[in-house]
Coordinates of C-alpha atoms in Angstrom, one line a residue:
M1 CA 35.5 -2.2 5.2
I2 CA 32.2 -2.2 6.9
E3 CA 32.1 -0.5 10.4
T4 CA 30.2 -1.1 12.9
S5 CA 30.3 0.1 16.6
T6 CA 29.4 -3.4 17.9
S7 CA 32.3 -5.4 16.2
S8 CA 35.6 -4.5 14.5
A9 CA 35.5 -3.9 11.0
T10 CA 34.9 -7.3 8.6
S11 CA 37.9 -8.8 7.4
K12 CA 36.5 -10.6 4.5
T13 CA 35.9 -9.2 0.6
V14 CA 33.2 -6.2 0.4
E15 CA 31.3 -6.0 -3.1
T16 CA 29.6 -3.2 -3.7
V17 CA 26.4 -3.8 -5.7
S18 CA 23.6 -1.5 -6.7
G19 CA 20.6 -3.3 -5.1
I20 CA 19.6 -6.5 -3.0
T21 CA 16.4 -8.2 -2.9
V22 CA 16.0 -10.4 0.2
R23 CA 13.1 -12.2 1.7
L24 CA 12.6 -13.7 5.3
C25 CA 10.2 -16.8 5.8
G26 CA 9.2 -18.6 8.8
D27 CA 6.5 -20.0 10.7
S28 CA 3.9 -16.7 11.5
G29 CA 5.4 -17.0 15.1
D30 CA 8.8 -16.7 13.9
G31 CA 9.2 -13.2 13.9
M32 CA 9.6 -12.7 10.2
Q33 CA 8.1 -9.5 9.8
L34 CA 10.0 -7.9 13.1
L35 CA 12.8 -9.2 11.2
G36 CA 11.9 -7.4 7.6
T37 CA 10.6 -4.5 9.6
Q38 CA 14.1 -3.9 11.4
L39 CA 16.1 -4.5 8.1
T40 CA 13.8 -1.9 6.3
N41 CA 14.4 0.5 9.1
T42 CA 18.0 0.1 9.1
S43 CA 18.3 0.3 5.2
A44 CA 16.1 3.1 5.0
L45 CA 18.6 5.1 7.9
A46 CA 21.6 4.1 5.8
G47 CA 20.6 6.1 2.9
N48 CA 19.0 3.4 0.9
D49 CA 15.5 3.7 -1.3
V50 CA 13.5 0.7 -0.2
A51 CA 10.4 -1.4 -1.2
T52 CA 8.8 -3.9 0.8
F53 CA 6.0 -6.5 0.8
P54 CA 5.2 -8.4 3.9
D55 CA 2.7 -11.2 3.4
F56 CA 1.5 -13.5 6.2
P57 CA -1.2 -15.7 6.8
A58 CA -4.7 -14.5 7.8
E59 CA -5.0 -16.4 11.0
I60 CA -3.2 -15.0 14.3
R61 CA -1.4 -18.2 14.8
A62 CA -1.7 -20.5 11.7
P63 CA -0.8 -23.9 12.0
R64 CA 2.9 -24.2 12.6
G65 CA 4.7 -25.9 10.0
T66 CA 2.4 -25.9 7.5
R67 CA 2.5 -24.0 4.1
A68 CA -0.6 -21.9 4.5
G69 CA 1.5 -20.9 7.6
V70 CA 4.3 -19.3 6.3
S71 CA 4.9 -15.9 7.2
G72 CA 7.2 -13.6 4.9
F73 CA 8.8 -10.2 4.3
Q74 CA 10.4 -9.2 1.1
V75 CA 12.5 -6.1 1.2
Q76 CA 14.5 -4.4 -1.7
F77 CA 17.3 -1.9 -0.8
A78 CA 19.0 -0.1 -3.3
S79 CA 21.6 2.6 -4.6
K80 CA 19.3 4.0 -7.0
E81 CA 15.3 5.1 -7.0
I82 CA 13.4 2.0 -7.0
F83 CA 9.2 1.3 -7.0
T84 CA 8.7 -2.5 -6.2
P85 CA 10.4 -4.9 -3.7
G86 CA 11.8 -6.8 -6.6
D87 CA 10.8 -9.8 -8.6
T88 CA 13.5 -12.2 -8.2
L89 CA 15.3 -12.8 -4.6
D90 CA 19.0 -12.3 -4.6
A91 CA 18.8 -13.8 -0.9
L92 CA 15.9 -16.5 0.9
V93 CA 16.1 -17.1 4.7
V94 CA 14.1 -20.0 5.4
M95 CA 13.5 -21.2 9.0
N96 CA 11.9 -24.3 7.6
P97 CA 10.6 -26.8 5.0
A98 CA 7.2 -25.4 4.4
A99 CA 9.0 -21.9 4.2
M100 CA 11.5 -23.1 1.8
V101 CA 9.4 -25.2 -0.6
T102 CA 6.7 -22.3 -0.9
N103 CA 9.1 -19.7 -2.0
I104 CA 12.5 -21.4 -3.4
G105 CA 10.7 -20.7 -7.1
D106 CA 11.6 -16.9 -6.2
L107 CA 15.1 -17.4 -5.8
R108 CA 17.3 -16.6 -8.9
K109 CA 19.7 -19.3 -9.9
G110 CA 22.9 -18.5 -7.9
G111 CA 21.2 -16.6 -5.4
I112 CA 21.8 -17.5 -1.4
L113 CA 19.5 -20.1 0.4
I114 CA 20.1 -19.5 4.2
A115 CA 18.6 -22.3 5.9
N116 CA 17.9 -22.8 9.7
E117 CA 19.0 -26.5 9.8
D118 CA 17.5 -27.1 13.3
G119 CA 14.1 -26.8 11.8
F120 CA 14.3 -29.5 9.1
N121 CA 13.4 -32.7 10.8
D122 CA 11.0 -35.6 10.0
K123 CA 8.2 -33.9 11.7
E124 CA 8.4 -30.5 9.8
Y125 CA 8.6 -32.6 6.3
K126 CA 5.4 -34.1 7.4
L127 CA 3.5 -30.9 8.1
A128 CA 5.3 -29.4 5.0
K129 CA 4.1 -32.1 2.7
V130 CA 7.3 -33.2 1.8
E131 CA 8.8 -36.6 1.4
S132 CA 12.3 -35.9 2.5
N133 CA 14.8 -32.7 2.8
P134 CA 14.0 -30.9 0.6
L135 CA 17.7 -29.2 1.1
D136 CA 19.1 -32.2 0.0
A137 CA 17.5 -32.0 -3.4
D138 CA 20.4 -32.0 -6.4
V139 CA 18.5 -29.4 -8.1
I140 CA 18.8 -26.8 -4.9
E141 CA 22.6 -27.5 -4.7
Q142 CA 23.0 -27.2 -8.0
S143 CA 20.8 -23.9 -8.6
Y144 CA 21.6 -22.2 -5.5
R145 CA 24.1 -21.4 -3.0
V146 CA 22.8 -23.4 0.1
V147 CA 24.2 -21.8 3.3
R148 CA 23.0 -24.1 6.2
V149 CA 23.3 -23.1 9.6
S150 CA 22.2 -24.3 13.1
M151 CA 20.6 -21.4 14.1
T152 CA 18.5 -22.7 16.8
E153 CA 21.3 -24.6 18.5
L154 CA 23.8 -21.3 17.8
T155 CA 20.9 -19.5 19.8
R156 CA 20.6 -21.4 22.7
E157 CA 24.1 -21.2 23.0
A158 CA 24.3 -17.4 22.9
V159 CA 21.6 -16.7 25.4
S160 CA 22.6 -19.2 27.7
G161 CA 23.7 -17.1 30.1
F162 CA 20.5 -15.2 30.5
G163 CA 18.3 -18.2 32.4
L164 CA 15.6 -18.5 29.8
S165 CA 13.8 -21.1 29.2
T166 CA 14.3 -23.6 26.2
K167 CA 10.8 -22.1 24.6
F168 CA 11.9 -18.8 25.3
A169 CA 15.4 -19.0 24.4
D170 CA 14.0 -20.4 20.6
R171 CA 11.9 -17.1 20.4
C172 CA 15.6 -15.2 19.8
K173 CA 16.7 -16.9 16.8
N174 CA 15.0 -14.5 14.5
F175 CA 17.8 -12.2 15.9
F176 CA 20.3 -14.5 15.4
A177 CA 18.9 -14.7 11.6
M178 CA 18.9 -10.8 11.5
G179 CA 22.5 -10.6 12.7
L180 CA 23.8 -12.8 10.0
V181 CA 21.7 -10.5 7.4
Y182 CA 23.0 -7.5 8.6
W183 CA 26.6 -8.5 8.4
L184 CA 26.2 -10.7 4.8
F185 CA 24.8 -7.3 3.7
G186 CA 26.6 -4.3 5.3
R187 CA 23.8 -3.1 8.1
S188 CA 24.1 -1.3 11.2
L189 CA 23.4 -3.2 14.4
D190 CA 22.9 0.0 16.4
P191 CA 19.1 0.8 15.1
T192 CA 18.2 -2.7 16.2
L193 CA 20.2 -2.3 19.3
R194 CA 18.1 0.7 19.9
F195 CA 15.1 -1.0 19.3
I196 CA 15.5 -4.2 21.8
E197 CA 16.8 -1.6 24.4
E198 CA 13.6 0.4 24.4
K199 CA 11.0 -2.5 23.6
F200 CA 12.4 -4.9 26.2
S201 CA 13.8 -2.3 28.9
K202 CA 11.5 -3.8 31.3
K203 CA 12.2 -7.6 30.9
P204 CA 16.2 -7.3 31.2
D205 CA 17.1 -11.0 30.7
I206 CA 14.9 -11.1 27.4
M207 CA 16.4 -7.7 26.3
N208 CA 20.3 -9.0 26.6
A209 CA 19.6 -12.3 25.3
N210 CA 18.2 -10.9 22.0
I211 CA 21.1 -8.5 22.0
A212 CA 23.3 -11.6 22.6
A213 CA 21.5 -13.3 19.5
L214 CA 22.4 -10.7 17.3
R215 CA 25.4 -10.0 17.8
A216 CA 25.9 -14.2 17.4
G217 CA 24.5 -13.9 14.1
W218 CA 26.9 -11.4 13.1
A219 CA 29.7 -12.7 14.5
Y220 CA 28.9 -16.2 12.9
G221 CA 28.9 -14.3 9.4
E222 CA 32.2 -13.0 10.3
T223 CA 33.8 -16.0 11.2
T224 CA 32.5 -18.7 9.5
E225 CA 34.2 -20.4 6.3
V226 CA 30.7 -20.3 4.2
F227 CA 31.1 -16.7 3.3
G228 CA 34.0 -15.5 1.5
E229 CA 32.4 -11.9 1.2
S230 CA 29.6 -9.3 2.3
Y231 CA 28.1 -7.0 0.1
Q232 CA 27.5 -3.3 0.4
V233 CA 24.7 -1.4 -1.0
E234 CA 25.8 2.6 -0.9
A235 CA 23.2 5.1 0.0
A236 CA 20.5 6.3 -2.8
K237 CA 20.6 10.0 -4.1
L238 CA 17.1 11.0 -3.4
E239 CA 15.5 14.4 -3.6
P240 CA 17.1 16.2 -0.8
G241 CA 14.9 17.0 2.3
T242 CA 14.6 14.7 5.5
Y243 CA 13.1 11.3 5.0
R244 CA 11.7 8.6 7.1
N245 CA 10.2 5.1 6.5
I246 CA 6.9 5.1 6.1
M247 CA 4.0 2.2 5.6
G248 CA 0.9 3.2 3.7
N249 CA -1.8 2.9 6.7
Q250 CA 0.6 5.2 8.6
A251 CA 0.8 7.7 6.1
L252 CA -3.2 7.7 5.8
A253 CA -3.4 8.4 9.4
W254 CA -0.4 11.1 9.2
G255 CA -2.1 12.4 6.2
L256 CA -5.6 12.7 7.9
I257 CA -4.3 14.6 11.0
A258 CA -2.4 16.6 8.9
A259 CA -5.9 17.8 7.0
S260 CA -7.3 18.3 9.9
K261 CA -5.1 20.6 10.7
V262 CA -5.1 22.8 7.5
S263 CA -8.5 23.0 7.8
G264 CA -8.5 24.1 11.0
K265 CA -10.7 20.9 12.4
D266 CA -10.8 18.3 14.8
L267 CA -10.7 14.8 13.6
F268 CA -13.5 11.8 14.3
Y269 CA -12.4 8.5 13.3
G270 CA -15.2 6.1 13.6
T271 CA -14.7 2.4 12.6
Y272 CA -14.8 -1.1 13.4
P273 CA -11.7 -3.2 12.9
I274 CA -11.0 -5.1 9.8
T275 CA -7.8 -6.2 8.1
P276 CA -5.8 -4.6 6.5
A277 CA -7.4 -1.5 7.6
S278 CA -7.3 -1.8 11.4
D279 CA -3.4 -0.2 11.8
I280 CA -5.1 3.5 10.5
L281 CA -6.9 2.9 14.2
H282 CA -4.2 2.1 15.8
E283 CA -2.3 4.9 14.5
L284 CA -4.5 7.5 15.3
T285 CA -4.8 6.5 18.8
K286 CA -1.8 7.4 19.3
Y287 CA -2.7 11.4 18.4
K288 CA -5.6 12.5 20.8
N289 CA -2.9 15.6 21.6
F290 CA -3.7 16.7 18.0
G291 CA -7.4 16.5 18.6
V292 CA -7.7 13.4 17.3
R293 CA -11.2 11.4 18.3
T294 CA -11.5 7.7 17.4
F295 CA -14.4 5.2 17.5
Q296 CA -14.3 1.7 17.6
A297 CA -18.2 0.7 17.1
E298 CA -19.7 -2.2 17.7
D299 CA -20.5 -2.7 14.0
E300 CA -19.3 -1.5 10.4
I301 CA -23.1 0.0 10.1
A302 CA -22.6 1.9 13.8
A303 CA -19.3 3.0 12.6
V304 CA -20.5 4.7 9.5
C305 CA -23.5 6.4 11.4
A306 CA -21.6 7.8 13.5
T307 CA -19.5 9.5 11.1
I308 CA -22.1 10.9 9.6
G309 CA -23.0 12.2 12.9
A310 CA -19.7 13.7 13.5
A311 CA -20.2 15.2 9.9
F312 CA -23.1 16.8 10.6
G313 CA -21.9 18.4 13.8
G314 CA -19.2 19.9 11.8
T315 CA -16.2 17.5 12.5
M316 CA -13.4 16.5 10.3
A317 CA -14.9 12.8 9.9
V318 CA -13.5 9.7 8.5
T319 CA -14.4 5.7 8.2
A320 CA -12.7 3.0 6.9
S321 CA -12.7 -0.8 6.4
S322 CA -12.2 -3.3 3.7
G323 CA -14.6 -4.4 1.2
P324 CA -16.6 -6.8 2.9
G325 CA -17.1 -3.5 5.7
I326 CA -17.5 -1.3 2.5
A327 CA -20.6 -3.4 1.6
L328 CA -22.5 -3.1 5.4
K329 CA -21.9 0.6 5.0
G330 CA -23.5 1.0 1.5
E331 CA -27.0 2.2 2.5
A332 CA -25.3 4.6 5.3
M333 CA -23.0 5.8 2.5
G334 CA -26.2 6.7 0.2
L335 CA -27.7 8.5 3.0
G336 CA -24.2 10.6 3.1
V337 CA -24.8 11.4 -0.7
M338 CA -28.1 12.3 0.2
L339 CA -27.3 14.7 2.9
E340 CA -24.3 16.2 0.9
L341 CA -22.1 16.4 4.3
P342 CA -18.5 16.3 3.6
M343 CA -16.7 12.8 4.8
I344 CA -14.3 10.5 3.8
I345 CA -14.8 6.8 3.9
I346 CA -11.3 4.3 3.3
N347 CA -11.7 1.2 1.5
V348 CA -8.4 -0.9 1.8
Q349 CA -8.9 -3.5 -0.8
R350 CA -8.5 -7.3 -0.3
G351 CA -9.1 -10.8 -2.1
G352 CA -12.7 -11.5 -2.1
P353 CA -15.2 -11.9 -2.4
S354 CA -16.7 -12.6 1.2
T355 CA -14.2 -13.0 3.5
G356 CA -11.9 -13.9 0.6
L357 CA -8.1 -13.5 1.6
P358 CA -8.1 -10.8 4.4
T359 CA -4.2 -10.6 4.1
K360 CA -3.9 -10.6 0.6
T361 CA -3.8 -7.8 -1.7
E362 CA -6.4 -7.1 -4.7
Q363 CA -8.0 -4.4 -6.4
S364 CA -11.1 -6.1 -7.0
D365 CA -13.5 -3.1 -5.2
L366 CA -13.3 -0.5 -7.8
L367 CA -17.2 -1.1 -9.1
Q368 CA -18.2 -1.7 -5.5
V369 CA -17.1 2.0 -4.5
M370 CA -18.3 3.4 -8.0
F371 CA -21.8 1.9 -7.9
G372 CA -22.5 -0.1 -4.9
R373 CA -25.2 2.0 -3.5
N374 CA -29.1 1.9 -4.2
G375 CA -30.0 4.3 -6.3
E376 CA -27.9 6.9 -8.2
A377 CA -25.8 7.9 -5.5
P378 CA -22.0 8.9 -7.3
M379 CA -19.0 9.7 -5.0
P380 CA -15.6 11.1 -5.8
V381 CA -12.9 7.9 -5.7
L382 CA -9.5 8.9 -5.0
A383 CA -6.5 6.3 -5.5
P384 CA -3.0 6.6 -4.0
R385 CA -0.3 5.1 -6.0
S386 CA 2.0 4.3 -2.9
P387 CA 2.4 4.1 1.0
G388 CA 3.8 7.3 0.5
D389 CA 1.5 8.9 -1.9
C390 CA -1.4 7.9 0.9
F391 CA -0.4 11.2 3.1
A392 CA -0.9 13.4 -0.1
M393 CA -4.4 11.6 -1.2
A394 CA -5.9 11.8 2.4
V395 CA -5.2 15.7 2.4
E396 CA -6.8 15.9 -1.1
A397 CA -9.8 13.7 -0.3
W398 CA -10.6 16.1 2.5
R399 CA -10.3 19.2 0.1
I400 CA -12.8 17.7 -2.4
A401 CA -14.7 16.9 0.3
T402 CA -15.3 20.2 1.8
E403 CA -15.2 21.8 -1.1
C404 CA -17.8 20.1 -2.6
M405 CA -19.8 19.0 0.3
V406 CA -19.7 15.4 -0.5
P407 CA -18.4 12.1 0.8
V408 CA -15.2 10.8 -0.6
M409 CA -13.9 7.4 -1.2
L410 CA -10.5 6.9 -0.5
L411 CA -9.7 3.3 -2.3
S412 CA -6.1 2.2 -0.8
D413 CA -5.1 -1.7 -1.2
G414 CA -3.5 -4.2 1.3
Y415 CA -0.2 -4.0 -0.9
I416 CA 0.1 -0.1 -0.1
A417 CA -1.6 -0.5 3.4
N418 CA 1.3 -2.5 4.6
G419 CA 4.2 -1.8 2.1
S420 CA 6.5 0.8 3.3
E421 CA 9.3 3.2 1.6
P422 CA 11.4 6.2 2.4
W423 CA 8.8 9.2 2.7
K424 CA 10.4 13.0 2.1
I425 CA 8.7 14.6 5.3
P426 CA 6.8 17.6 3.8
D427 CA 6.6 21.2 5.5
I428 CA 3.3 22.0 7.3
K429 CA 3.7 25.6 5.5
D430 CA 3.3 23.7 1.8
L431 CA 0.2 22.0 2.7
P432 CA -2.8 23.5 0.9
E433 CA -5.0 25.7 3.0
I434 CA -8.5 23.7 3.1
K435 CA -11.0 26.5 3.9
C436 CA -14.1 25.0 5.7
S437 CA -17.0 27.6 6.4
H438 CA -20.0 27.7 8.3
P439 CA -22.9 29.9 7.3
V440 CA -24.6 32.2 10.5
A441 CA -27.9 33.7 10.8
S442 CA -28.2 36.2 8.3
D443 CA -29.8 40.1 9.4
S444 CA -31.8 39.8 5.9
D445 CA -35.3 38.7 5.6
E446 CA -34.3 35.9 3.3
P447 CA -34.8 32.5 4.7
F448 CA -31.9 30.3 5.0
L449 CA -31.5 27.4 1.9
P450 CA -29.8 24.9 3.2
Y451 CA -30.0 22.9 -0.3
G452 CA -28.7 26.2 -2.0
R453 CA -25.8 26.3 -3.9
D454 CA -22.1 27.8 -4.7
E455 CA -19.9 27.5 -8.0
N456 CA -19.1 24.0 -7.2
L457 CA -23.0 23.2 -6.5
A458 CA -22.1 22.6 -2.7
R459 CA -24.8 23.3 -0.2
P460 CA -23.5 25.0 2.7
W461 CA -22.5 23.4 5.9
A462 CA -24.7 24.5 8.4
I463 CA -23.6 23.8 12.3
P464 CA -26.6 22.3 14.5
G465 CA -27.8 25.0 17.1
T466 CA -26.8 27.8 14.6
P467 CA -29.3 30.4 15.5
E468 CA -32.0 30.6 12.6
L469 CA -30.4 28.0 10.6
M470 CA -32.6 25.1 11.8
H471 CA -33.2 22.6 8.8
R472 CA -34.3 19.1 7.9
V473 CA -31.8 16.2 7.2
G474 CA -32.4 12.8 6.3
G475 CA -32.4 10.0 3.8
L476 CA -36.1 11.2 2.0
E477 CA -35.7 13.2 -1.0
K478 CA -34.9 16.8 -0.5
E479 CA -36.3 20.0 -2.3
D480 CA -34.3 21.8 -4.1
G481 CA -33.3 24.7 -2.2
T482 CA -35.2 24.2 1.3
G483 CA -34.4 20.7 1.7
N484 CA -37.9 19.9 2.7
V485 CA -38.9 16.5 2.2
S486 CA -40.5 16.0 -1.4
Y487 CA -41.9 13.5 -3.7
D488 CA -42.4 15.9 -6.8
P489 CA -41.1 13.8 -9.7
D490 CA -39.6 16.6 -11.5
N491 CA -37.8 18.1 -8.3
H492 CA -36.4 14.4 -7.8
Q493 CA -34.9 14.4 -11.3
H494 CA -33.3 17.9 -11.1
M495 CA -31.8 16.7 -7.8
V496 CA -30.1 13.3 -9.0
E497 CA -28.8 15.4 -11.9
T498 CA -27.7 18.2 -9.4
R499 CA -26.1 15.3 -7.1
A500 CA -24.1 13.6 -10.5
A501 CA -23.3 17.1 -11.7
K502 CA -21.5 18.1 -8.5
V503 CA -19.3 15.5 -9.0
A504 CA -18.6 15.2 -12.5
K505 CA -17.6 19.1 -12.2
I506 CA -14.7 18.3 -10.0
A507 CA -13.1 17.2 -13.2
E508 CA -12.8 21.0 -14.1
R509 CA -10.4 21.6 -11.0
L510 CA -8.5 18.4 -11.2
P511 CA -4.7 18.3 -12.7
E512 CA -4.6 16.9 -16.2
Q513 CA -3.2 13.0 -16.4
D514 CA 0.1 13.2 -16.6
V515 CA 2.4 10.7 -18.9
F516 CA 5.7 8.9 -18.6
G517 CA 7.1 9.2 -22.4
P518 CA 5.0 10.6 -25.2
T519 CA 1.4 11.2 -25.1
S520 CA 1.0 9.5 -28.5
G521 CA 2.2 6.5 -30.1
D522 CA 1.9 2.7 -30.0
V523 CA 1.4 1.6 -26.6
L524 CA -0.1 3.4 -23.4
V525 CA -0.2 1.2 -19.8
V526 CA -2.8 2.6 -17.9
S527 CA -2.7 1.8 -14.3
W528 CA -4.0 2.5 -10.8
G529 CA -3.7 1.8 -7.5
G530 CA -0.8 -0.2 -6.0
T531 CA 0.0 -1.0 -9.6
Y532 CA 2.2 1.8 -10.1
G533 CA 5.5 0.6 -9.3
A534 CA 5.6 -2.2 -11.2
C535 CA 3.9 -0.8 -14.2
L536 CA 6.3 2.0 -14.3
T537 CA 9.5 -0.2 -13.9
A538 CA 8.1 -2.2 -16.9
V539 CA 7.3 0.4 -19.1
A540 CA 10.9 2.1 -18.0
R541 CA 12.5 -1.3 -19.1
C542 CA 10.4 -1.3 -22.6
R543 CA 11.6 2.4 -23.6
D544 CA 15.0 1.3 -22.9
A545 CA 14.7 -2.0 -24.9
G546 CA 13.3 0.7 -27.7
H547 CA 9.8 0.1 -27.6
D548 CA 7.5 2.8 -28.1
V549 CA 5.8 2.6 -24.8
S550 CA 3.9 5.6 -22.4
H551 CA 2.6 4.7 -18.9
A552 CA -0.3 6.9 -17.5
H553 CA -0.9 6.4 -13.6
I554 CA -4.7 7.3 -12.6
R555 CA -5.0 8.8 -9.4
Y556 CA -8.5 10.3 -9.8
M557 CA -10.8 7.6 -10.3
N558 CA -14.2 9.4 -10.6
P559 CA -14.3 11.7 -12.0
L560 CA -11.5 10.9 -14.2
P561 CA -9.1 13.7 -15.4
S562 CA -10.5 15.8 -18.2
N563 CA -8.2 14.8 -20.9
I564 CA -8.4 11.1 -20.6
G565 CA -10.5 10.4 -23.5
T566 CA -8.0 12.3 -25.7
L567 CA -4.9 10.3 -24.4
L568 CA -6.5 7.1 -24.8
R569 CA -7.3 7.9 -28.1
S570 CA -3.8 9.0 -29.0
F571 CA -2.4 5.5 -28.6
R572 CA -2.6 2.1 -31.2
T573 CA -3.2 0.0 -28.0
V574 CA -4.1 0.8 -24.4
I575 CA -2.9 -1.8 -21.9
V576 CA -5.1 -1.9 -18.1
P577 CA -2.7 -4.0 -15.9
E578 CA -5.0 -4.6 -12.8
L579 CA -5.3 -7.1 -9.6
N580 CA -8.8 -7.8 -10.6
A581 CA -10.6 -9.2 -13.7
G582 CA -10.9 -6.2 -15.6
Q583 CA -12.6 -3.5 -13.9
L584 CA -11.3 -0.3 -15.1
R585 CA -11.1 -1.3 -18.4
M586 CA -14.7 -1.8 -18.2
L587 CA -15.0 1.8 -17.2
L588 CA -12.6 2.8 -19.9
R589 CA -14.4 0.9 -22.9
A590 CA -17.9 2.2 -21.4
E591 CA -16.9 6.0 -21.2
Y592 CA -14.5 6.4 -24.2
L593 CA -15.2 3.5 -26.2
V594 CA -11.6 2.6 -26.3
D595 CA -10.7 -1.3 -27.1
C596 CA -8.6 -1.7 -24.0
V597 CA -6.4 -5.0 -23.7
G598 CA -6.4 -6.2 -20.3
I599 CA -3.5 -7.6 -18.0
N600 CA -5.8 -9.2 -15.1
K601 CA -4.0 -11.2 -12.3
V602 CA -6.2 -12.5 -8.8
K603 CA -4.0 -14.7 -7.2
G604 CA -3.4 -12.5 -3.8
K605 CA -0.2 -11.1 -5.1
P606 CA 1.2 -8.0 -6.8
F607 CA 2.3 -8.3 -10.7
A608 CA 6.1 -9.0 -11.1
V609 CA 7.6 -6.4 -13.3
S610 CA 8.9 -9.4 -15.6
E611 CA 5.3 -10.6 -16.5
L612 CA 4.4 -7.0 -17.4
V613 CA 7.5 -6.7 -19.1
D614 CA 6.7 -9.7 -21.4
A615 CA 2.9 -8.5 -22.3
I616 CA 4.0 -5.0 -22.9
T617 CA 6.8 -6.0 -25.1
H618 CA 4.6 -8.7 -27.2
H619 CA 2.3 -5.9 -27.8
A620 CA 4.9 -3.1 -28.6
T621 CA 6.9 -5.5 -31.1
T622 CA 3.5 -6.2 -33.2
H623 CA 3.1 -2.7 -33.6
Q624 CA 6.8 -2.3 -35.1
A625 CA 6.8 -5.5 -37.0
A626 CA 3.2 -4.1 -38.4
T627 CA 4.5 -0.9 -39.0
H628 CA 7.9 -2.2 -40.7
Q629 CA 5.9 -4.5 -43.0
A630 CA 3.9 -1.1 -43.9
A631 CA 6.8 0.6 -44.8
S632 CA 8.6 -2.5 -46.7
H633 CA 5.1 -2.5 -48.9
R634 CA 5.6 1.3 -49.6
Q635 CA 8.8 1.2 -50.7
T636 CA 8.2 -1.9 -52.8
K637 CA 5.0 -0.3 -54.5
A638 CA 6.9 2.7 -55.1
G639 CA 9.8 0.7 -56.5

């Protein structure tokens, strides 16, 4: 029995399942992102492990009814640990024909298709470029469990007593759909009721209408003859602790705040709005009480230059953008390298080149952040693997920046930034202390050397205005030690090598690359960034099938962990799945002379686990066949 505080327990059969994958699709104004977010939060509160994949158009209001204007939100919630939002769908909710025809291919055979029947009419068929009602196709009726619901009409009836116009009444239909989905999958209405009451408290008619629509959707599922059963997903057994649902950009913002606190620095965040990085700014503006100062500049160049100024002034300085903005910041990033100041540059990658696919994910900026500056300008590069990992990697980026006096690149992507997962809230006492020291005037007669070096090859972080520590800064080459302008060729050679050695030396203090599976064998899958979940799940399935496959996910992109070369050479085949044309594969080949095999995808979508399993299995079975053939040959020869 499924209990809710807003209705009696369901009288229908409840089937317990290990996990459910749902996608909610409609026009960008239909509230699908809100529906998905609420379903995610409710499932997380129920104790499920959750993974999400929002997918929406680049336009604020894309053309209604068109395929390009479809907005979707996919969520998987499970009673076991999961790492992806799922490959195939158990249920698909669509509000119009365009949403259906663009997403039906991902619904598994026998899956549930819930359609807003009122959104299927001649006008919508024309906009979606279909000749007739796609729900009437024989293949649809034969392949899926189709549930036609007059959501618009039923919503209007449910909210008729609140004096809303037809336009505003129709906007409540996403809550009707939400109530139906909640009934179908045993979700509590309480978290969403609290959300509605808080969000619309100043608009009581809209608040009450949304509540009525939500309840009506739940009641429809309970009373209709279409559904003979509902489904229940038990709580997952996660590591003990306090959890909350968190998105990647939100975790980055919180990680930056935490890093500022453990280092005793106020946080300056200078940026220019750009998708998909803007939500970091939105989140940080909420926390002025923690010493956070946000600055929305007039352009990308101003943002990064202000960030350099903040770093020079002794503040924790951060800027962020996506690929196009990082291109504009390139010269100033080189200035940061020359000045040797601690700062963080965040790149939340999206589809490119140029404006490209603003709301779609890609991993195509790795070579840009490695080499996209004039001259020899090496920078450390870190890449979180999941939404929750963004918190830890933000702290780690600031630790490296201050320890080595160097700008650090933090490389996220749209899949991580907009995705979410349950995140175990850390105890602030468990976070590593980040020590930031600043030189003061000395009693000795020794001159201050602004480009003197410590054991990490880091120069001192002198605060402007400190007595007797005046020194030159700028983009011209520095004389070793004094920091004076120098055109001496030998000095330039020395300084270029020193800046490179400082970055390379970081590898000595990094943890060795860990491996899921044996550290030698037939196949090693090497991944980075947002491909972590799909690759780990695919490798686990291949291992369960008896294949000799291991997985290494790299979070430190430059410098790479010190044992990477040995690890790569310990396997007969190295496979590198990437959402680009093969950028990490190129770097690994060049650095370690290992012939890696690429699995490359640039469709604006993440990897499906199934496509990785197929590719990995092909290579694993090839090795198994070769091994078996060699063994048979040896036996024949011995006989």
